[in-house]
Amino acid sequence: MLVLGIETSCDETGLALYDSEEGLLADELYSQIDIHQDYGGVVPELASRDHADRVLPLLKRLLEKSTKCLDDIDLIAYTAGPGLKGCLLVGSTFARALSYVTDKPIISINHIEAHLLAPFMEYSDLSFPFFGLLISGGHTMIIDAKSIGEYEIMGETLDDAVGEAFDKSAKLMGLDYPGGPLIEKLAKEGISGSYKFPRPILNKPNCDFSFSGLKTSVLYAVQDLDKITEPVQADISASFQHAATEVLVKKISKALINTGRKGIVLAGGVAANKLLREKMSTLQKSLNITALYPPIAHCTDNAAMIAYLGSLKTDQ
Ligand code: KG4
Ligand code: ZN
């Protein structure tokens, strides 16, 4: 079965072709980072307008790069949510129009479920049940994946998503969007003990997260400065990154110990963070668990995961 995947939930326009037998055939992604950089975050109105401009040229490029044509497609899978409303509307309208003109069936896909199952594209040995740690600019949650379609949210953020906290803290320090990779780079030159940032609700028995207090502490640290220099940015970045990753690892560790689950999949842009990966690798050894990361291209938003989940849902 050949599936066309369409992803437009946030600031990336993605289109992909996934074949149930041959795997991923083509994958196109257009990132809007340049458009939102000056604003320190995604501007929904600008994002949806840009999706509308990009989606058709991207489809043409996708088809040119593969040996397939529209007629070969068996199913159109699109991200129905969660995401920015206007952005989702562009993807769903495009998918419906395509379905109408090609007379092909259409399936709506949940973006979070797609992130969760994306690693199955690369790791055939992954098996249910497992935990998904979804950490992006829009989400921070631990999901217990029991089987396809059977999920339980074990914990989620009560306020900011962890990626959002990285981005907002970066903005407070005068850094560009997205802040995560910049904080990671600066942190290499800084000392993680320089600032005593809080680890909100770390010791609560549940697996929920809270990152807004951590972000506010960065605000206070910046307000206390006469001038923000690069060495200070580096120290704040190192201290912030240390606190944020510690919270993530402690919460997932708690969930693993409480349930005895042995596998964990990390997804979302923050899963690219190297310090987090180091801490996860230590946890892996101490709890004897398996932690899997999809390649970065499939960790962050992409259409391959949407097409892939479309194929799984229809093969069931
Ligand atoms: O999954 P993603 O590409 O898009 C959505 O938010 O849906 O994630 C983007 C988020 C941004 O907040 C970005 O700052 C963060 O992931 N991020 C990182 C790193 N790379 C991206 N955060 C920390 N360390 C990184 N290396
Ligand atoms: Zn996402």
Short mmCIF file of C-alpha atoms and ligand atoms in Angstrom, two decimals:
data_model
loop_
_atom_site.label_atom_id
_atom_site.label_comp_id
_atom_site.label_asym_id
_atom_site.label_seq_id
_atom_site.Cartn_x
_atom_site.Cartn_y
_atom_site.Cartn_z
CA MET A 1 0.00 0.00 0.00
CA LEU A 2 1.38 3.42 -0.99
CA VAL A 3 0.48 6.22 1.41
CA LEU A 4 0.92 9.95 0.92
CA GLY A 5 1.51 11.66 4.30
CA ILE A 6 0.76 15.34 4.88
CA GLU A 7 2.03 17.20 7.96
CA THR A 8 1.23 20.87 8.64
CA SER A 9 0.54 21.00 12.39
CA CYS A 10 3.09 23.66 13.37
CA ASP A 11 5.99 25.31 11.54
CA GLU A 12 7.06 22.52 9.20
CA THR A 13 5.36 21.62 5.95
CA GLY A 14 5.98 17.93 5.31
CA LEU A 15 5.01 15.49 2.58
CA ALA A 16 6.12 11.87 2.30
CA LEU A 17 5.46 8.67 0.42
CA TYR A 18 5.55 5.46 2.45
CA ASP A 19 5.05 2.03 0.97
CA SER A 20 4.08 -0.86 3.28
CA GLU A 21 6.46 -3.21 1.42
CA GLU A 22 9.27 -0.94 0.23
CA GLY A 23 9.35 1.48 3.20
CA LEU A 24 9.92 5.22 2.95
CA LEU A 25 10.19 6.23 -0.72
CA ALA A 26 10.38 10.01 -0.50
CA ASP A 27 10.28 12.59 2.26
CA GLU A 28 10.11 16.37 1.81
CA LEU A 29 10.20 18.95 4.59
CA TYR A 30 10.12 22.72 4.50
CA SER A 31 10.99 24.43 7.78
CA GLN A 32 9.65 27.91 8.53
CA ILE A 33 12.33 28.72 11.11
CA ASP A 34 13.48 31.83 9.19
CA ILE A 35 9.95 33.27 9.22
CA HIS A 36 9.50 32.95 12.99
CA GLN A 37 13.06 33.65 14.13
CA ASP A 38 12.53 37.36 14.79
CA TYR A 39 9.49 36.69 16.95
CA GLY A 40 11.11 34.16 19.31
CA GLY A 41 8.38 31.59 18.61
CA VAL A 42 5.90 30.37 16.01
CA VAL A 43 3.41 33.01 14.83
CA PRO A 44 0.27 30.97 13.96
CA GLU A 45 -1.06 33.30 11.25
CA LEU A 46 2.29 33.45 9.44
CA ALA A 47 2.68 29.68 9.80
CA SER A 48 -0.67 28.80 8.21
CA ARG A 49 -0.15 31.23 5.33
CA ASP A 50 3.23 29.73 4.58
CA HIS A 51 1.86 26.16 4.64
CA ALA A 52 -0.72 27.25 2.05
CA ASP A 53 2.08 28.62 -0.17
CA ARG A 54 4.39 25.62 0.21
CA VAL A 55 2.25 22.54 0.16
CA LEU A 56 1.57 22.27 -3.57
CA PRO A 57 5.15 22.97 -4.77
CA LEU A 58 6.33 20.47 -2.16
CA LEU A 59 3.98 17.80 -3.53
CA LYS A 60 5.32 18.41 -7.03
CA ARG A 61 8.90 18.04 -5.74
CA LEU A 62 8.03 14.86 -3.84
CA LEU A 63 6.54 13.23 -6.94
CA GLU A 64 9.46 14.36 -9.13
CA LYS A 65 11.91 12.78 -6.69
CA SER A 66 10.10 9.42 -6.64
CA THR A 67 9.08 7.18 -9.50
CA LYS A 68 5.43 7.38 -8.40
CA CYS A 69 2.57 9.51 -9.63
CA LEU A 70 -0.63 10.62 -7.90
CA ASP A 71 -2.49 7.73 -9.45
CA ASP A 72 -0.23 5.17 -7.68
CA ILE A 73 -1.24 6.44 -4.24
CA ASP A 74 -3.62 4.15 -2.33
CA LEU A 75 -4.28 6.37 0.68
CA ILE A 76 -3.90 9.99 1.78
CA ALA A 77 -2.99 10.42 5.47
CA TYR A 78 -2.96 13.88 7.04
CA THR A 79 -2.32 15.30 10.51
CA ALA A 80 -5.68 16.17 12.03
CA GLY A 81 -4.31 17.37 15.39
CA PRO A 82 -3.16 18.39 17.86
CA GLY A 83 -1.57 21.50 16.44
CA LEU A 84 -2.22 25.09 15.43
CA LYS A 85 -5.77 25.32 14.11
CA GLY A 86 -5.07 27.39 10.99
CA CYS A 87 -2.08 25.20 10.10
CA LEU A 88 -4.07 21.99 10.51
CA LEU A 89 -6.81 23.44 8.35
CA VAL A 90 -4.38 23.94 5.46
CA GLY A 91 -3.29 20.29 5.63
CA SER A 92 -6.78 18.87 5.98
CA THR A 93 -8.20 21.03 3.18
CA PHE A 94 -5.31 20.06 0.91
CA ALA A 95 -5.77 16.37 1.75
CA ARG A 96 -9.52 16.53 1.12
CA ALA A 97 -9.11 18.37 -2.18
CA LEU A 98 -6.52 15.78 -3.31
CA SER A 99 -8.80 12.96 -2.23
CA TYR A 100 -11.65 14.50 -4.19
CA VAL A 101 -9.71 14.95 -7.43
CA THR A 102 -7.89 11.59 -7.27
CA ASP A 103 -10.79 9.62 -5.80
CA LYS A 104 -8.43 8.09 -3.22
CA PRO A 105 -9.41 7.34 0.39
CA ILE A 106 -8.29 9.63 3.17
CA ILE A 107 -7.40 9.03 6.83
CA SER A 108 -6.91 11.53 9.65
CA ILE A 109 -3.88 10.93 11.87
CA ASN A 110 -3.16 11.98 15.43
CA HIS A 111 0.19 13.79 15.47
CA ILE A 112 1.20 12.48 18.90
CA GLU A 113 0.44 8.87 18.01
CA ALA A 114 2.53 9.33 14.86
CA HIS A 115 5.52 10.58 16.90
CA LEU A 116 5.10 7.65 19.26
CA LEU A 117 5.13 4.98 16.56
CA ALA A 118 7.69 6.64 14.24
CA PRO A 119 10.60 4.53 15.63
CA PHE A 120 8.93 1.35 14.28
CA MET A 121 9.95 2.59 10.82
CA GLU A 122 13.60 2.04 11.76
CA TYR A 123 13.51 -0.48 14.60
CA SER A 124 11.58 -3.59 13.72
CA ASP A 125 12.58 -5.17 17.07
CA LEU A 126 10.65 -2.57 19.06
CA SER A 127 7.74 -4.17 20.82
CA PHE A 128 4.74 -3.17 22.91
CA PRO A 129 4.32 -2.20 25.67
CA PHE A 130 6.74 0.72 25.89
CA PHE A 131 6.88 4.26 27.19
CA GLY A 132 6.99 7.23 24.88
CA LEU A 133 8.62 10.41 26.12
CA LEU A 134 7.34 13.11 23.79
CA ILE A 135 9.33 16.29 24.29
CA SER A 136 8.89 19.08 21.79
CA GLY A 137 7.99 22.76 21.56
CA GLY A 138 4.33 21.90 22.02
CA HIS A 139 4.28 18.75 24.16
CA THR A 140 5.87 17.17 27.18
CA MET A 141 4.29 13.87 28.10
CA ILE A 142 4.98 10.32 29.12
CA ILE A 143 2.69 7.92 27.32
CA ASP A 144 2.27 4.24 28.09
CA ALA A 145 1.85 2.61 24.66
CA LYS A 146 0.17 -0.75 25.21
CA SER A 147 -0.69 -1.59 21.60
CA ILE A 148 -1.58 0.34 18.44
CA GLY A 149 -4.48 2.58 19.45
CA GLU A 150 -4.21 1.77 23.17
CA TYR A 151 -2.42 4.51 25.09
CA GLU A 152 -2.41 5.96 28.57
CA ILE A 153 -0.96 9.35 29.48
CA MET A 154 1.16 8.77 32.60
CA GLY A 155 2.16 12.39 33.01
CA GLU A 156 2.26 15.67 31.12
CA THR A 157 3.25 19.27 31.58
CA LEU A 158 0.96 21.43 33.67
CA ASP A 159 2.19 24.60 31.93
CA ASP A 160 5.00 25.13 29.38
CA ALA A 161 6.30 22.33 27.18
CA VAL A 162 10.00 21.67 27.76
CA GLY A 163 10.96 22.86 24.25
CA GLU A 164 8.92 26.00 24.85
CA ALA A 165 10.87 26.57 28.08
CA PHE A 166 14.16 26.20 26.13
CA ASP A 167 12.87 28.65 23.49
CA LYS A 168 11.51 31.22 25.96
CA SER A 169 14.62 31.08 28.15
CA ALA A 170 16.77 31.56 25.06
CA LYS A 171 14.69 34.58 24.08
CA LEU A 172 15.14 36.05 27.58
CA MET A 173 18.89 35.79 27.04
CA GLY A 174 18.60 37.55 23.67
CA LEU A 175 19.08 34.36 21.62
CA ASP A 176 17.28 33.40 18.41
CA TYR A 177 14.49 30.88 17.83
CA PRO A 178 14.59 27.91 18.17
CA GLY A 179 16.47 28.28 21.42
CA GLY A 180 17.06 24.61 22.24
CA PRO A 181 20.05 24.00 19.96
CA LEU A 182 21.57 27.40 20.88
CA ILE A 183 21.26 26.74 24.61
CA GLU A 184 22.84 23.32 24.07
CA LYS A 185 25.77 24.89 22.17
CA LEU A 186 26.34 27.66 24.74
CA ALA A 187 26.01 25.23 27.65
CA LYS A 188 29.20 23.48 26.53
CA GLU A 189 31.18 26.57 27.58
CA GLY A 190 29.26 27.17 30.83
CA ILE A 191 29.21 25.77 34.36
CA SER A 192 26.00 23.94 35.23
CA GLY A 193 26.25 24.76 38.96
CA SER A 194 26.49 28.53 38.41
CA TYR A 195 22.79 29.14 38.91
CA LYS A 196 20.61 27.18 41.33
CA PHE A 197 17.51 26.85 39.17
CA PRO A 198 14.46 25.05 40.58
CA ARG A 199 13.22 21.59 39.52
CA PRO A 200 9.49 22.24 39.88
CA ILE A 201 7.27 19.40 41.18
CA LEU A 202 10.21 17.00 40.90
CA ASN A 203 9.40 15.28 44.15
CA LYS A 204 5.64 14.96 43.65
CA PRO A 205 4.67 11.27 43.37
CA ASN A 206 2.99 11.65 39.95
CA CYS A 207 4.74 11.90 36.58
CA ASP A 208 3.53 15.39 35.64
CA PHE A 209 5.95 18.16 34.70
CA SER A 210 6.13 21.90 35.19
CA PHE A 211 8.60 24.14 33.40
CA SER A 212 7.22 27.66 33.78
CA GLY A 213 8.94 28.21 37.16
CA LEU A 214 12.27 27.22 35.66
CA LYS A 215 11.74 29.71 32.83
CA THR A 216 10.77 32.43 35.36
CA SER A 217 14.00 31.78 37.27
CA VAL A 218 15.91 32.46 34.06
CA LEU A 219 13.97 35.73 33.78
CA TYR A 220 14.99 36.74 37.33
CA ALA A 221 18.61 35.76 36.66
CA VAL A 222 18.66 37.92 33.53
CA GLN A 223 16.94 40.85 35.32
CA ASP A 224 19.67 40.78 37.99
CA LEU A 225 22.38 41.39 35.40
CA ASP A 226 23.72 44.77 34.34
CA LYS A 227 24.79 43.36 31.01
CA ILE A 228 24.38 39.93 29.46
CA THR A 229 27.69 38.64 28.14
CA GLU A 230 28.41 35.38 26.34
CA PRO A 231 30.08 33.72 29.40
CA VAL A 232 26.94 34.57 31.44
CA GLN A 233 24.68 33.21 28.70
CA ALA A 234 26.79 30.05 28.77
CA ASP A 235 26.46 29.64 32.55
CA ILE A 236 22.68 30.24 32.47
CA SER A 237 22.35 27.83 29.53
CA ALA A 238 24.34 25.11 31.29
CA SER A 239 22.38 25.54 34.54
CA PHE A 240 19.03 25.60 32.72
CA GLN A 241 19.84 22.58 30.56
CA HIS A 242 21.03 20.64 33.60
CA ALA A 243 17.79 21.37 35.50
CA ALA A 244 15.45 20.65 32.57
CA THR A 245 17.09 17.35 31.63
CA GLU A 246 17.26 16.24 35.26
CA VAL A 247 13.50 16.71 35.62
CA LEU A 248 12.82 14.74 32.43
CA VAL A 249 15.06 11.84 33.41
CA LYS A 250 13.85 11.64 37.02
CA LYS A 251 10.19 11.61 35.95
CA ILE A 252 10.66 8.94 33.30
CA SER A 253 12.74 6.92 35.74
CA LYS A 254 9.91 7.10 38.27
CA ALA A 255 7.38 5.93 35.68
CA LEU A 256 9.64 3.03 34.63
CA ILE A 257 10.25 1.90 38.21
CA ASN A 258 6.54 2.15 39.12
CA THR A 259 5.38 0.06 36.17
CA GLY A 260 8.30 -2.23 35.38
CA ARG A 261 8.21 -1.21 31.70
CA LYS A 262 11.46 -2.06 29.93
CA GLY A 263 11.41 0.07 26.80
CA ILE A 264 11.29 3.77 26.13
CA VAL A 265 11.09 5.75 22.93
CA LEU A 266 12.08 9.42 22.81
CA ALA A 267 10.46 11.73 20.28
CA GLY A 268 10.22 15.45 19.61
CA GLY A 269 12.91 18.05 19.00
CA VAL A 270 14.24 18.08 22.58
CA ALA A 271 15.16 14.39 22.18
CA ALA A 272 18.08 15.68 20.07
CA ASN A 273 19.68 17.14 23.21
CA LYS A 274 22.99 15.40 23.91
CA LEU A 275 23.04 15.92 27.67
CA LEU A 276 19.59 14.35 27.87
CA ARG A 277 20.84 11.42 25.81
CA GLU A 278 23.85 10.99 28.12
CA LYS A 279 21.60 10.99 31.18
CA MET A 280 19.20 8.56 29.50
CA SER A 281 22.08 6.26 28.68
CA THR A 282 23.10 6.20 32.37
CA LEU A 283 19.50 5.42 33.31
CA GLN A 284 19.41 2.69 30.67
CA LYS A 285 22.34 0.96 32.33
CA SER A 286 21.08 1.37 35.87
CA LEU A 287 17.53 0.12 35.16
CA ASN A 288 18.50 -2.32 32.41
CA ILE A 289 16.04 -0.85 29.95
CA THR A 290 16.14 -0.09 26.22
CA ALA A 291 15.93 3.54 25.12
CA LEU A 292 15.42 4.23 21.42
CA TYR A 293 15.66 7.48 19.51
CA PRO A 294 14.45 7.78 15.95
CA PRO A 295 16.98 9.55 13.70
CA ILE A 296 16.72 13.33 14.24
CA ALA A 297 14.76 13.76 10.98
CA HIS A 298 12.04 11.49 12.38
CA CYS A 299 12.28 12.78 15.98
CA THR A 300 11.07 16.22 14.96
CA ASP A 301 7.96 16.97 12.91
CA ASN A 302 7.86 15.12 9.59
CA ALA A 303 5.38 13.61 7.16
CA ALA A 304 7.04 10.18 7.00
CA MET A 305 5.57 9.32 10.43
CA ILE A 306 2.12 10.43 9.25
CA ALA A 307 2.24 8.29 6.10
CA TYR A 308 3.66 5.37 8.10
CA LEU A 309 0.89 5.49 10.71
CA GLY A 310 -1.67 5.76 7.89
CA SER A 311 -0.33 2.47 6.51
CA LEU A 312 -0.40 0.80 9.95
CA LYS A 313 -3.97 1.89 10.66
CA THR A 314 -5.22 0.60 7.33
CA ASP A 315 -3.26 -2.70 7.46
CA GLN A 316 -4.77 -3.59 10.84
O1 KG4 B 1 9.49 18.38 17.51
P1 KG4 B 1 9.87 19.77 17.12
O2 KG4 B 1 10.76 19.94 15.92
O3 KG4 B 1 8.62 20.66 16.81
C1 KG4 B 1 7.52 20.80 17.65
O4 KG4 B 1 7.65 21.57 18.63
O5 KG4 B 1 6.50 20.17 17.36
O6 KG4 B 1 10.56 20.42 18.41
C2 KG4 B 1 11.05 21.73 18.40
C3 KG4 B 1 11.54 22.04 19.80
C4 KG4 B 1 11.94 23.50 19.97
O7 KG4 B 1 11.39 23.96 21.17
C5 KG4 B 1 13.46 23.43 20.03
O8 KG4 B 1 14.04 24.47 20.77
C6 KG4 B 1 13.68 22.10 20.68
O9 KG4 B 1 12.70 21.24 20.11
N1 KG4 B 1 15.03 21.54 20.41
C7 KG4 B 1 15.95 21.30 21.36
C8 KG4 B 1 17.11 20.83 20.68
N2 KG4 B 1 16.83 20.78 19.34
C9 KG4 B 1 15.54 21.21 19.20
N3 KG4 B 1 15.91 21.47 22.69
C10 KG4 B 1 17.03 21.15 23.38
N4 KG4 B 1 18.17 20.68 22.81
C11 KG4 B 1 18.25 20.53 21.46
N5 KG4 B 1 19.38 20.06 20.91
ZN ZN B 2 5.45 17.22 16.80
#
